[in-house]
Amino acid sequence: MENSAQDIDLFDFFKWLRRQFRNFLIYLYRLGRFLLRNIGILAGLMILGFGIGYVVSKIVDEKKIAEIIVVPNVNTTSYLYSKIDQINHGISSKDSSLLAELQGYFPNLDIHEIRVEPIEDISNLLENTAFNSEELLEMIADYDDDGPFYDKPLYTTSYDAHKITMTASGAFATPERLIQFLEADPYLEIKREAGVDNLTAELISNEFTIQQIDSVLQNINRALQTGQQSLSILAARDESNLSAVLESKATLVTRNTEIKEELLYLDSVFKVYTSSKWLQSTSLVSVLKYILPLVFVLLFLFYHALLMFKKRFQAYL
């Protein structure tokens, strides 16, 4: 008896399932017929929505962004951040004098915002702060502020590279003109030239010292008797200062290599590593030509669904 009841329940279930599948096919057929009957209207709505969105995107100036990676020289990182803060404040407060200066570098460009942030590199913190690796890792582990540890303003000047992001609209000029604007302060050029002069003077002094060391070593080498003592044995003796002299020469040579590399970067106050072109930022206006066709079609379908609902349940309304 139990088996018979289970067979009946299973039969009813498959019967219900078949009925639902048939209803689904009927609805699918009606939907296809509806779409075929109104394909012209639907295509017109999609073209209309795309056209309106396209025209609006052309009328309204779209915002674009550009990024510049810079390395500040001669201890100008703090100046970079304070100057960009000043620019943003001038933009928000409509400072006419500052905006006029910017227009000199970016004609017909409406700058909305400029952001700067360090490029996170823990090796910079180890090199440019007094923390050792264990202390730094412990500080990072215990840091519980909302923002990341690397963005803490206290350590901003410890990073070598920084990313500048500009958001603007209008007639787009080369983003690197912003660097020209930042370097327009005569004081920065004086600092750069002083840095170049100091490094050049150090390089010349080191080269002279290296020549003196080479001269001394050549004289000692000539004074040694061939086959009795070599320069390496003499340098290894505790009472001899040759080891220290050779180490000093190696240090000076290494330092001169570093100076030459630093001079290569000192051709500008803010050395530009790389800069991007103006890229379109994602905004409602930029995607309007894709959203409006979908909105118009959905409104059309909703309208007809509402008519069908009213017709079916008119007696109850």
PDB file of C-alpha atoms in Angstrom:
ATOM      1  CA  MET A   1       0.000   0.000   0.000  1.00  0.00           C
ATOM      2  CA  GLU A   2       2.872   2.296   0.889  1.00  0.00           C
ATOM      3  CA  ASN A   3       4.590   1.593  -2.409  1.00  0.00           C
ATOM      4  CA  SER A   4       1.399   2.368  -4.294  1.00  0.00           C
ATOM      5  CA  ALA A   5       1.074   5.786  -2.539  1.00  0.00           C
ATOM      6  CA  GLN A   6       4.697   6.623  -3.315  1.00  0.00           C
ATOM      7  CA  ASP A   7       4.157   5.689  -6.983  1.00  0.00           C
ATOM      8  CA  ILE A   8       1.142   8.008  -7.136  1.00  0.00           C
ATOM      9  CA  ASP A   9       3.089  10.900  -5.521  1.00  0.00           C
ATOM     10  CA  LEU A  10       5.961  10.411  -7.940  1.00  0.00           C
ATOM     11  CA  PHE A  11       3.548  10.292 -10.889  1.00  0.00           C
ATOM     12  CA  ASP A  12       1.875  13.541  -9.719  1.00  0.00           C
ATOM     13  CA  PHE A  13       5.273  15.199  -9.368  1.00  0.00           C
ATOM     14  CA  PHE A  14       6.337  14.309 -12.923  1.00  0.00           C
ATOM     15  CA  LYS A  15       2.947  15.397 -14.192  1.00  0.00           C
ATOM     16  CA  TRP A  16       3.356  18.788 -12.482  1.00  0.00           C
ATOM     17  CA  LEU A  17       6.892  19.091 -13.774  1.00  0.00           C
ATOM     18  CA  ARG A  18       5.733  18.368 -17.348  1.00  0.00           C
ATOM     19  CA  ARG A  19       2.986  20.977 -17.023  1.00  0.00           C
ATOM     20  CA  GLN A  20       5.465  23.608 -15.807  1.00  0.00           C
ATOM     21  CA  PHE A  21       7.831  22.829 -18.658  1.00  0.00           C
ATOM     22  CA  ARG A  22       4.971  23.173 -21.147  1.00  0.00           C
ATOM     23  CA  ASN A  23       3.997  26.549 -19.628  1.00  0.00           C
ATOM     24  CA  PHE A  24       7.614  27.682 -19.866  1.00  0.00           C
ATOM     25  CA  LEU A  25       7.723  26.802 -23.560  1.00  0.00           C
ATOM     26  CA  ILE A  26       4.446  28.661 -24.119  1.00  0.00           C
ATOM     27  CA  TYR A  27       5.776  31.784 -22.378  1.00  0.00           C
ATOM     28  CA  LEU A  28       9.024  31.503 -24.311  1.00  0.00           C
ATOM     29  CA  TYR A  29       7.090  31.277 -27.583  1.00  0.00           C
ATOM     30  CA  ARG A  30       4.949  34.294 -26.668  1.00  0.00           C
ATOM     31  CA  LEU A  31       8.029  36.295 -25.725  1.00  0.00           C
ATOM     32  CA  GLY A  32       9.707  35.436 -29.031  1.00  0.00           C
ATOM     33  CA  ARG A  33       6.575  36.356 -30.960  1.00  0.00           C
ATOM     34  CA  PHE A  34       6.333  39.632 -29.058  1.00  0.00           C
ATOM     35  CA  LEU A  35       9.971  40.477 -29.800  1.00  0.00           C
ATOM     36  CA  LEU A  36       9.548  39.662 -33.496  1.00  0.00           C
ATOM     37  CA  ARG A  37       6.427  41.807 -33.732  1.00  0.00           C
ATOM     38  CA  ASN A  38       8.171  44.743 -32.060  1.00  0.00           C
ATOM     39  CA  ILE A  39      11.694  44.275 -33.383  1.00  0.00           C
ATOM     40  CA  GLY A  40      11.495  47.541 -35.295  1.00  0.00           C
ATOM     41  CA  ILE A  41      10.443  49.492 -32.196  1.00  0.00           C
ATOM     42  CA  LEU A  42      13.129  47.806 -30.068  1.00  0.00           C
ATOM     43  CA  ALA A  43      15.821  48.551 -32.650  1.00  0.00           C
ATOM     44  CA  GLY A  44      14.637  52.157 -32.872  1.00  0.00           C
ATOM     45  CA  LEU A  45      14.754  52.528 -29.077  1.00  0.00           C
ATOM     46  CA  MET A  46      18.292  51.124 -28.956  1.00  0.00           C
ATOM     47  CA  ILE A  47      19.475  53.444 -31.722  1.00  0.00           C
ATOM     48  CA  LEU A  48      17.743  56.398 -30.061  1.00  0.00           C
ATOM     49  CA  GLY A  49      19.309  55.603 -26.672  1.00  0.00           C
ATOM     50  CA  PHE A  50      22.774  55.181 -28.182  1.00  0.00           C
ATOM     51  CA  GLY A  51      22.411  58.426 -30.141  1.00  0.00           C
ATOM     52  CA  ILE A  52      21.283  60.442 -27.118  1.00  0.00           C
ATOM     53  CA  GLY A  53      24.083  59.012 -24.989  1.00  0.00           C
ATOM     54  CA  TYR A  54      26.659  59.736 -27.690  1.00  0.00           C
ATOM     55  CA  VAL A  55      25.496  63.331 -28.162  1.00  0.00           C
ATOM     56  CA  VAL A  56      25.481  63.957 -24.395  1.00  0.00           C
ATOM     57  CA  SER A  57      29.010  62.527 -24.077  1.00  0.00           C
ATOM     58  CA  LYS A  58      30.173  64.934 -26.788  1.00  0.00           C
ATOM     59  CA  ILE A  59      28.429  67.966 -25.319  1.00  0.00           C
ATOM     60  CA  VAL A  60      29.598  67.346 -21.764  1.00  0.00           C
ATOM     61  CA  ASP A  61      33.381  67.483 -21.315  1.00  0.00           C
ATOM     62  CA  GLU A  62      34.502  64.066 -20.188  1.00  0.00           C
ATOM     63  CA  LYS A  63      37.009  63.771 -17.392  1.00  0.00           C
ATOM     64  CA  LYS A  64      40.319  62.099 -18.131  1.00  0.00           C
ATOM     65  CA  ILE A  65      43.182  61.110 -15.879  1.00  0.00           C
ATOM     66  CA  ALA A  66      46.951  61.038 -16.338  1.00  0.00           C
ATOM     67  CA  GLU A  67      49.669  59.683 -14.067  1.00  0.00           C
ATOM     68  CA  ILE A  68      53.275  60.803 -13.622  1.00  0.00           C
ATOM     69  CA  ILE A  69      55.928  58.904 -11.640  1.00  0.00           C
ATOM     70  CA  VAL A  70      58.553  61.304 -10.250  1.00  0.00           C
ATOM     71  CA  VAL A  71      61.573  61.162  -7.972  1.00  0.00           C
ATOM     72  CA  PRO A  72      62.119  64.461  -6.105  1.00  0.00           C
ATOM     73  CA  ASN A  73      65.762  65.573  -5.870  1.00  0.00           C
ATOM     74  CA  VAL A  74      67.567  67.841  -3.368  1.00  0.00           C
ATOM     75  CA  ASN A  75      65.092  67.088  -0.535  1.00  0.00           C
ATOM     76  CA  THR A  76      62.038  68.543  -2.282  1.00  0.00           C
ATOM     77  CA  THR A  77      59.493  65.832  -1.362  1.00  0.00           C
ATOM     78  CA  SER A  78      57.839  67.997   1.288  1.00  0.00           C
ATOM     79  CA  TYR A  79      57.658  70.878  -1.203  1.00  0.00           C
ATOM     80  CA  LEU A  80      55.995  68.566  -3.756  1.00  0.00           C
ATOM     81  CA  TYR A  81      53.225  67.563  -1.356  1.00  0.00           C
ATOM     82  CA  SER A  82      52.652  71.059   0.018  1.00  0.00           C
ATOM     83  CA  LYS A  83      52.577  72.585  -3.479  1.00  0.00           C
ATOM     84  CA  ILE A  84      49.993  70.076  -4.711  1.00  0.00           C
ATOM     85  CA  ASP A  85      47.893  70.715  -1.591  1.00  0.00           C
ATOM     86  CA  GLN A  86      48.102  74.429  -2.403  1.00  0.00           C
ATOM     87  CA  ILE A  87      46.997  73.782  -6.013  1.00  0.00           C
ATOM     88  CA  ASN A  88      44.002  71.694  -4.893  1.00  0.00           C
ATOM     89  CA  HIS A  89      43.009  74.359  -2.390  1.00  0.00           C
ATOM     90  CA  GLY A  90      43.263  77.014  -5.113  1.00  0.00           C
ATOM     91  CA  ILE A  91      41.128  74.923  -7.491  1.00  0.00           C
ATOM     92  CA  SER A  92      38.414  74.337  -4.865  1.00  0.00           C
ATOM     93  CA  SER A  93      38.402  78.006  -3.786  1.00  0.00           C
ATOM     94  CA  LYS A  94      38.557  79.341  -7.376  1.00  0.00           C
ATOM     95  CA  ASP A  95      41.799  81.235  -6.746  1.00  0.00           C
ATOM     96  CA  SER A  96      42.026  83.398  -9.867  1.00  0.00           C
ATOM     97  CA  SER A  97      45.795  84.040  -9.666  1.00  0.00           C
ATOM     98  CA  LEU A  98      46.645  80.346  -9.294  1.00  0.00           C
ATOM     99  CA  LEU A  99      44.202  79.334 -12.022  1.00  0.00           C
ATOM    100  CA  ALA A 100      45.743  81.938 -14.317  1.00  0.00           C
ATOM    101  CA  GLU A 101      49.205  80.451 -13.667  1.00  0.00           C
ATOM    102  CA  LEU A 102      47.920  76.971 -14.459  1.00  0.00           C
ATOM    103  CA  GLN A 103      46.282  78.241 -17.658  1.00  0.00           C
ATOM    104  CA  GLY A 104      49.710  79.407 -18.782  1.00  0.00           C
ATOM    105  CA  TYR A 105      50.870  75.785 -18.806  1.00  0.00           C
ATOM    106  CA  PHE A 106      47.511  74.135 -19.609  1.00  0.00           C
ATOM    107  CA  PRO A 107      45.510  76.425 -21.933  1.00  0.00           C
ATOM    108  CA  ASN A 108      41.778  75.593 -22.030  1.00  0.00           C
ATOM    109  CA  LEU A 109      42.231  72.678 -19.642  1.00  0.00           C
ATOM    110  CA  ASP A 110      39.990  72.475 -16.596  1.00  0.00           C
ATOM    111  CA  ILE A 111      41.944  70.704 -13.853  1.00  0.00           C
ATOM    112  CA  HIS A 112      39.590  69.178 -11.288  1.00  0.00           C
ATOM    113  CA  GLU A 113      42.048  67.551  -8.906  1.00  0.00           C
ATOM    114  CA  ILE A 114      45.695  66.592  -8.472  1.00  0.00           C
ATOM    115  CA  ARG A 115      46.693  63.790  -6.106  1.00  0.00           C
ATOM    116  CA  VAL A 116      50.126  62.621  -5.021  1.00  0.00           C
ATOM    117  CA  GLU A 117      51.019  59.498  -3.097  1.00  0.00           C
ATOM    118  CA  PRO A 118      54.215  57.582  -2.382  1.00  0.00           C
ATOM    119  CA  ILE A 119      55.013  54.394  -4.237  1.00  0.00           C
ATOM    120  CA  GLU A 120      55.248  51.929  -1.405  1.00  0.00           C
ATOM    121  CA  ASP A 121      58.692  50.379  -1.033  1.00  0.00           C
ATOM    122  CA  ILE A 122      59.777  48.980   2.307  1.00  0.00           C
ATOM    123  CA  SER A 123      63.431  49.105   1.214  1.00  0.00           C
ATOM    124  CA  ASN A 124      63.162  52.919   1.115  1.00  0.00           C
ATOM    125  CA  LEU A 125      61.998  52.917   4.742  1.00  0.00           C
ATOM    126  CA  LEU A 126      64.944  50.752   5.737  1.00  0.00           C
ATOM    127  CA  GLU A 127      67.414  53.002   3.893  1.00  0.00           C
ATOM    128  CA  ASN A 128      65.960  56.395   4.806  1.00  0.00           C
ATOM    129  CA  THR A 129      64.763  55.888   8.389  1.00  0.00           C
ATOM    130  CA  ALA A 130      66.491  54.957  11.621  1.00  0.00           C
ATOM    131  CA  PHE A 131      64.520  51.711  11.993  1.00  0.00           C
ATOM    132  CA  ASN A 132      66.094  48.323  11.496  1.00  0.00           C
ATOM    133  CA  SER A 133      64.183  45.565   9.712  1.00  0.00           C
ATOM    134  CA  GLU A 134      62.868  43.947  12.915  1.00  0.00           C
ATOM    135  CA  GLU A 135      61.584  47.243  14.349  1.00  0.00           C
ATOM    136  CA  LEU A 136      59.952  48.167  11.040  1.00  0.00           C
ATOM    137  CA  LEU A 137      58.201  44.811  10.659  1.00  0.00           C
ATOM    138  CA  GLU A 138      56.942  45.058  14.234  1.00  0.00           C
ATOM    139  CA  MET A 139      55.587  48.572  13.592  1.00  0.00           C
ATOM    140  CA  ILE A 140      53.780  47.385  10.450  1.00  0.00           C
ATOM    141  CA  ALA A 141      52.273  44.432  12.323  1.00  0.00           C
ATOM    142  CA  ASP A 142      51.040  46.658  15.181  1.00  0.00           C
ATOM    143  CA  TYR A 143      49.722  49.437  12.914  1.00  0.00           C
ATOM    144  CA  ASP A 144      45.935  49.615  13.367  1.00  0.00           C
ATOM    145  CA  ASP A 145      44.922  52.877  11.645  1.00  0.00           C
ATOM    146  CA  ASP A 146      42.339  52.841   8.858  1.00  0.00           C
ATOM    147  CA  GLY A 147      44.903  53.605   6.159  1.00  0.00           C
ATOM    148  CA  PRO A 148      47.889  51.427   5.232  1.00  0.00           C
ATOM    149  CA  PHE A 149      51.123  51.879   7.133  1.00  0.00           C
ATOM    150  CA  TYR A 150      52.992  53.021   4.016  1.00  0.00           C
ATOM    151  CA  ASP A 151      50.688  56.044   3.578  1.00  0.00           C
ATOM    152  CA  LYS A 152      51.422  57.429   7.030  1.00  0.00           C
ATOM    153  CA  PRO A 153      52.448  61.087   6.462  1.00  0.00           C
ATOM    154  CA  LEU A 154      55.359  60.722   8.886  1.00  0.00           C
ATOM    155  CA  TYR A 155      57.155  58.467   6.397  1.00  0.00           C
ATOM    156  CA  THR A 156      56.141  60.160   3.148  1.00  0.00           C
ATOM    157  CA  THR A 157      59.533  61.819   2.674  1.00  0.00           C
ATOM    158  CA  SER A 158      61.289  58.462   3.133  1.00  0.00           C
ATOM    159  CA  TYR A 159      60.082  57.130  -0.218  1.00  0.00           C
ATOM    160  CA  ASP A 160      62.061  57.759  -3.394  1.00  0.00           C
ATOM    161  CA  ALA A 161      59.314  57.570  -6.030  1.00  0.00           C
ATOM    162  CA  HIS A 162      55.891  59.248  -5.924  1.00  0.00           C
ATOM    163  CA  LYS A 163      52.851  59.030  -8.198  1.00  0.00           C
ATOM    164  CA  ILE A 164      51.029  62.187  -9.289  1.00  0.00           C
ATOM    165  CA  THR A 165      47.491  61.702 -10.657  1.00  0.00           C
ATOM    166  CA  MET A 166      45.729  64.503 -12.524  1.00  0.00           C
ATOM    167  CA  THR A 167      41.985  64.610 -13.266  1.00  0.00           C
ATOM    168  CA  ALA A 168      40.924  67.157 -15.889  1.00  0.00           C
ATOM    169  CA  SER A 169      38.661  67.941 -18.822  1.00  0.00           C
ATOM    170  CA  GLY A 170      38.885  70.190 -21.859  1.00  0.00           C
ATOM    171  CA  ALA A 171      41.813  70.625 -24.275  1.00  0.00           C
ATOM    172  CA  PHE A 172      44.378  68.099 -23.057  1.00  0.00           C
ATOM    173  CA  ALA A 173      48.049  69.071 -23.095  1.00  0.00           C
ATOM    174  CA  THR A 174      51.125  67.025 -22.165  1.00  0.00           C
ATOM    175  CA  PRO A 175      50.800  65.978 -18.485  1.00  0.00           C
ATOM    176  CA  GLU A 176      54.513  66.663 -17.917  1.00  0.00           C
ATOM    177  CA  ARG A 177      53.770  70.389 -18.115  1.00  0.00           C
ATOM    178  CA  LEU A 178      52.699  70.048 -14.494  1.00  0.00           C
ATOM    179  CA  ILE A 179      56.338  69.292 -13.619  1.00  0.00           C
ATOM    180  CA  GLN A 180      57.391  72.472 -15.412  1.00  0.00           C
ATOM    181  CA  PHE A 181      54.845  74.377 -13.321  1.00  0.00           C
ATOM    182  CA  LEU A 182      56.143  72.820 -10.094  1.00  0.00           C
ATOM    183  CA  GLU A 183      59.750  73.626 -11.003  1.00  0.00           C
ATOM    184  CA  ALA A 184      58.987  77.258 -11.867  1.00  0.00           C
ATOM    185  CA  ASP A 185      60.016  78.399  -8.376  1.00  0.00           C
ATOM    186  CA  PRO A 186      63.530  79.980  -8.725  1.00  0.00           C
ATOM    187  CA  TYR A 187      64.470  78.701  -5.261  1.00  0.00           C
ATOM    188  CA  LEU A 188      64.214  75.103  -6.511  1.00  0.00           C
ATOM    189  CA  GLU A 189      66.595  75.786  -9.381  1.00  0.00           C
ATOM    190  CA  ILE A 190      69.060  77.359  -6.937  1.00  0.00           C
ATOM    191  CA  LYS A 191      68.860  74.242  -4.759  1.00  0.00           C
ATOM    192  CA  ARG A 192      69.401  72.000  -7.782  1.00  0.00           C
ATOM    193  CA  GLU A 193      72.410  73.967  -8.993  1.00  0.00           C
ATOM    194  CA  ALA A 194      73.874  73.966  -5.474  1.00  0.00           C
ATOM    195  CA  GLY A 195      73.408  70.207  -5.301  1.00  0.00           C
ATOM    196  CA  VAL A 196      75.132  69.755  -8.670  1.00  0.00           C
ATOM    197  CA  ASP A 197      78.018  72.009  -7.576  1.00  0.00           C
ATOM    198  CA  ASN A 198      78.467  70.127  -4.281  1.00  0.00           C
ATOM    199  CA  LEU A 199      78.473  66.728  -5.960  1.00  0.00           C
ATOM    200  CA  THR A 200      80.835  67.944  -8.694  1.00  0.00           C
ATOM    201  CA  ALA A 201      83.229  69.361  -6.088  1.00  0.00           C
ATOM    202  CA  GLU A 202      83.119  66.083  -4.138  1.00  0.00           C
ATOM    203  CA  LEU A 203      83.775  64.133  -7.323  1.00  0.00           C
ATOM    204  CA  ILE A 204      86.812  66.280  -8.189  1.00  0.00           C
ATOM    205  CA  SER A 205      88.145  65.992  -4.635  1.00  0.00           C
ATOM    206  CA  ASN A 206      87.751  62.222  -4.649  1.00  0.00           C
ATOM    207  CA  GLU A 207      89.446  61.920  -8.039  1.00  0.00           C
ATOM    208  CA  PHE A 208      92.398  63.956  -6.760  1.00  0.00           C
ATOM    209  CA  THR A 209      92.663  61.759  -3.636  1.00  0.00           C
ATOM    210  CA  ILE A 210      92.549  58.604  -5.769  1.00  0.00           C
ATOM    211  CA  GLN A 211      95.381  59.972  -7.932  1.00  0.00           C
ATOM    212  CA  GLN A 212      97.427  60.704  -4.810  1.00  0.00           C
ATOM    213  CA  ILE A 213      96.843  57.178  -3.515  1.00  0.00           C
ATOM    214  CA  ASP A 214      97.844  55.696  -6.897  1.00  0.00           C
ATOM    215  CA  SER A 215     101.010  57.806  -6.890  1.00  0.00           C
ATOM    216  CA  VAL A 216     101.958  56.610  -3.409  1.00  0.00           C
ATOM    217  CA  LEU A 217     101.309  52.978  -4.297  1.00  0.00           C
ATOM    218  CA  GLN A 218     103.418  53.278  -7.454  1.00  0.00           C
ATOM    219  CA  ASN A 219     106.321  54.720  -5.462  1.00  0.00           C
ATOM    220  CA  ILE A 220     106.086  51.926  -2.882  1.00  0.00           C
ATOM    221  CA  ASN A 221     105.919  49.308  -5.601  1.00  0.00           C
ATOM    222  CA  ARG A 222     109.060  50.670  -7.253  1.00  0.00           C
ATOM    223  CA  ALA A 223     110.825  50.703  -3.901  1.00  0.00           C
ATOM    224  CA  LEU A 224     110.176  47.025  -3.254  1.00  0.00           C
ATOM    225  CA  GLN A 225     112.864  44.529  -4.222  1.00  0.00           C
ATOM    226  CA  THR A 226     111.608  42.056  -6.797  1.00  0.00           C
ATOM    227  CA  GLY A 227     111.255  38.579  -5.273  1.00  0.00           C
ATOM    228  CA  GLN A 228     111.597  39.739  -1.658  1.00  0.00           C
ATOM    229  CA  GLN A 229     108.242  41.253  -0.788  1.00  0.00           C
ATOM    230  CA  SER A 230     105.132  41.738  -2.875  1.00  0.00           C
ATOM    231  CA  LEU A 231     102.679  44.530  -2.373  1.00  0.00           C
ATOM    232  CA  SER A 232     100.020  42.101  -1.192  1.00  0.00           C
ATOM    233  CA  ILE A 233     102.258  40.703   1.593  1.00  0.00           C
ATOM    234  CA  LEU A 234     103.190  44.194   2.732  1.00  0.00           C
ATOM    235  CA  ALA A 235      99.551  45.260   2.783  1.00  0.00           C
ATOM    236  CA  ALA A 236      98.601  42.266   4.920  1.00  0.00           C
ATOM    237  CA  ARG A 237     101.038  43.108   7.724  1.00  0.00           C
ATOM    238  CA  ASP A 238      99.444  44.540  10.860  1.00  0.00           C
ATOM    239  CA  GLU A 239     102.022  47.299  11.125  1.00  0.00           C
ATOM    240  CA  SER A 240     101.354  48.440   7.581  1.00  0.00           C
ATOM    241  CA  ASN A 241      98.689  51.017   6.645  1.00  0.00           C
ATOM    242  CA  LEU A 242      98.432  49.817   3.055  1.00  0.00           C
ATOM    243  CA  SER A 243      95.265  47.819   3.746  1.00  0.00           C
ATOM    244  CA  ALA A 244      93.543  50.939   5.015  1.00  0.00           C
ATOM    245  CA  VAL A 245      94.823  52.905   2.015  1.00  0.00           C
ATOM    246  CA  LEU A 246      93.467  50.327  -0.425  1.00  0.00           C
ATOM    247  CA  GLU A 247      90.117  50.244   1.377  1.00  0.00           C
ATOM    248  CA  SER A 248      89.961  54.040   1.233  1.00  0.00           C
ATOM    249  CA  LYS A 249      90.589  53.963  -2.506  1.00  0.00           C
ATOM    250  CA  ALA A 250      87.859  51.348  -3.029  1.00  0.00           C
ATOM    251  CA  THR A 251      85.435  53.462  -0.971  1.00  0.00           C
ATOM    252  CA  LEU A 252      86.250  56.577  -2.999  1.00  0.00           C
ATOM    253  CA  VAL A 253      85.803  54.735  -6.309  1.00  0.00           C
ATOM    254  CA  THR A 254      82.423  53.404  -5.167  1.00  0.00           C
ATOM    255  CA  ARG A 255      81.365  56.849  -3.991  1.00  0.00           C
ATOM    256  CA  ASN A 256      82.355  58.421  -7.310  1.00  0.00           C
ATOM    257  CA  THR A 257      80.200  55.901  -9.148  1.00  0.00           C
ATOM    258  CA  GLU A 258      77.274  56.875  -6.929  1.00  0.00           C
ATOM    259  CA  ILE A 259      77.942  60.597  -7.516  1.00  0.00           C
ATOM    260  CA  LYS A 260      77.942  60.147 -11.293  1.00  0.00           C
ATOM    261  CA  GLU A 261      74.580  58.366 -11.072  1.00  0.00           C
ATOM    262  CA  GLU A 262      73.166  61.132  -8.862  1.00  0.00           C
ATOM    263  CA  LEU A 263      74.345  63.787 -11.322  1.00  0.00           C
ATOM    264  CA  LEU A 264      72.431  62.036 -14.097  1.00  0.00           C
ATOM    265  CA  TYR A 265      69.203  62.491 -12.114  1.00  0.00           C
ATOM    266  CA  LEU A 266      69.960  66.093 -11.162  1.00  0.00           C
ATOM    267  CA  ASP A 267      69.165  67.464 -14.608  1.00  0.00           C
ATOM    268  CA  SER A 268      65.789  68.427 -13.087  1.00  0.00           C
ATOM    269  CA  VAL A 269      64.337  68.993  -9.629  1.00  0.00           C
ATOM    270  CA  PHE A 270      61.646  66.349 -10.150  1.00  0.00           C
ATOM    271  CA  LYS A 271      63.015  63.504 -12.240  1.00  0.00           C
ATOM    272  CA  VAL A 272      60.210  61.996 -14.324  1.00  0.00           C
ATOM    273  CA  TYR A 273      60.453  58.218 -14.500  1.00  0.00           C
ATOM    274  CA  THR A 274      57.378  57.762 -16.652  1.00  0.00           C
ATOM    275  CA  SER A 275      54.128  59.488 -17.552  1.00  0.00           C
ATOM    276  CA  SER A 276      50.922  58.195 -19.102  1.00  0.00           C
ATOM    277  CA  LYS A 277      48.696  59.674 -21.767  1.00  0.00           C
ATOM    278  CA  TRP A 278      45.325  61.119 -20.861  1.00  0.00           C
ATOM    279  CA  LEU A 279      43.035  58.151 -20.256  1.00  0.00           C
ATOM    280  CA  GLN A 280      39.276  58.313 -20.087  1.00  0.00           C
ATOM    281  CA  SER A 281      37.985  57.875 -16.560  1.00  0.00           C
ATOM    282  CA  THR A 282      34.920  55.734 -15.962  1.00  0.00           C
ATOM    283  CA  SER A 283      31.928  57.993 -15.332  1.00  0.00           C
ATOM    284  CA  LEU A 284      28.190  57.991 -15.954  1.00  0.00           C
ATOM    285  CA  VAL A 285      28.583  60.226 -19.016  1.00  0.00           C
ATOM    286  CA  SER A 286      31.191  57.936 -20.595  1.00  0.00           C
ATOM    287  CA  VAL A 287      28.912  54.853 -20.362  1.00  0.00           C
ATOM    288  CA  LEU A 288      25.618  56.663 -21.027  1.00  0.00           C
ATOM    289  CA  LYS A 289      25.531  55.565 -24.683  1.00  0.00           C
ATOM    290  CA  TYR A 290      25.518  51.942 -23.485  1.00  0.00           C
ATOM    291  CA  ILE A 291      23.119  52.393 -20.576  1.00  0.00           C
ATOM    292  CA  LEU A 292      20.356  54.397 -22.317  1.00  0.00           C
ATOM    293  CA  PRO A 293      19.513  51.746 -24.983  1.00  0.00           C
ATOM    294  CA  LEU A 294      19.089  49.148 -22.234  1.00  0.00           C
ATOM    295  CA  VAL A 295      16.981  51.541 -20.149  1.00  0.00           C
ATOM    296  CA  PHE A 296      14.674  52.366 -23.097  1.00  0.00           C
ATOM    297  CA  VAL A 297      14.172  48.673 -23.943  1.00  0.00           C
ATOM    298  CA  LEU A 298      13.448  47.773 -20.310  1.00  0.00           C
ATOM    299  CA  LEU A 299      10.942  50.625 -20.031  1.00  0.00           C
ATOM    300  CA  PHE A 300       9.204  49.400 -23.196  1.00  0.00           C
ATOM    301  CA  LEU A 301       9.012  45.823 -21.863  1.00  0.00           C
ATOM    302  CA  PHE A 302       7.822  47.039 -18.474  1.00  0.00           C
ATOM    303  CA  TYR A 303       5.078  49.110 -20.140  1.00  0.00           C
ATOM    304  CA  HIS A 304       3.750  46.116 -22.091  1.00  0.00           C
ATOM    305  CA  ALA A 305       4.014  43.844 -19.047  1.00  0.00           C
ATOM    306  CA  LEU A 306       1.934  46.395 -17.124  1.00  0.00           C
ATOM    307  CA  LEU A 307      -0.700  46.422 -19.917  1.00  0.00           C
ATOM    308  CA  MET A 308      -0.894  42.631 -19.863  1.00  0.00           C
ATOM    309  CA  PHE A 309      -1.255  42.625 -16.082  1.00  0.00           C
ATOM    310  CA  LYS A 310      -4.046  45.209 -16.286  1.00  0.00           C
ATOM    311  CA  LYS A 311      -5.857  43.256 -19.008  1.00  0.00           C
ATOM    312  CA  ARG A 312      -5.615  39.968 -17.109  1.00  0.00           C
ATOM    313  CA  PHE A 313      -6.672  41.293 -13.739  1.00  0.00           C
ATOM    314  CA  GLN A 314      -8.965  44.120 -14.866  1.00  0.00           C
ATOM    315  CA  ALA A 315     -11.956  42.495 -13.171  1.00  0.00           C
ATOM    316  CA  TYR A 316     -10.186  42.694  -9.829  1.00  0.00           C
ATOM    317  CA  LEU A 317      -9.019  46.292 -10.162  1.00  0.00           C
TER     318      LEU A 317
END
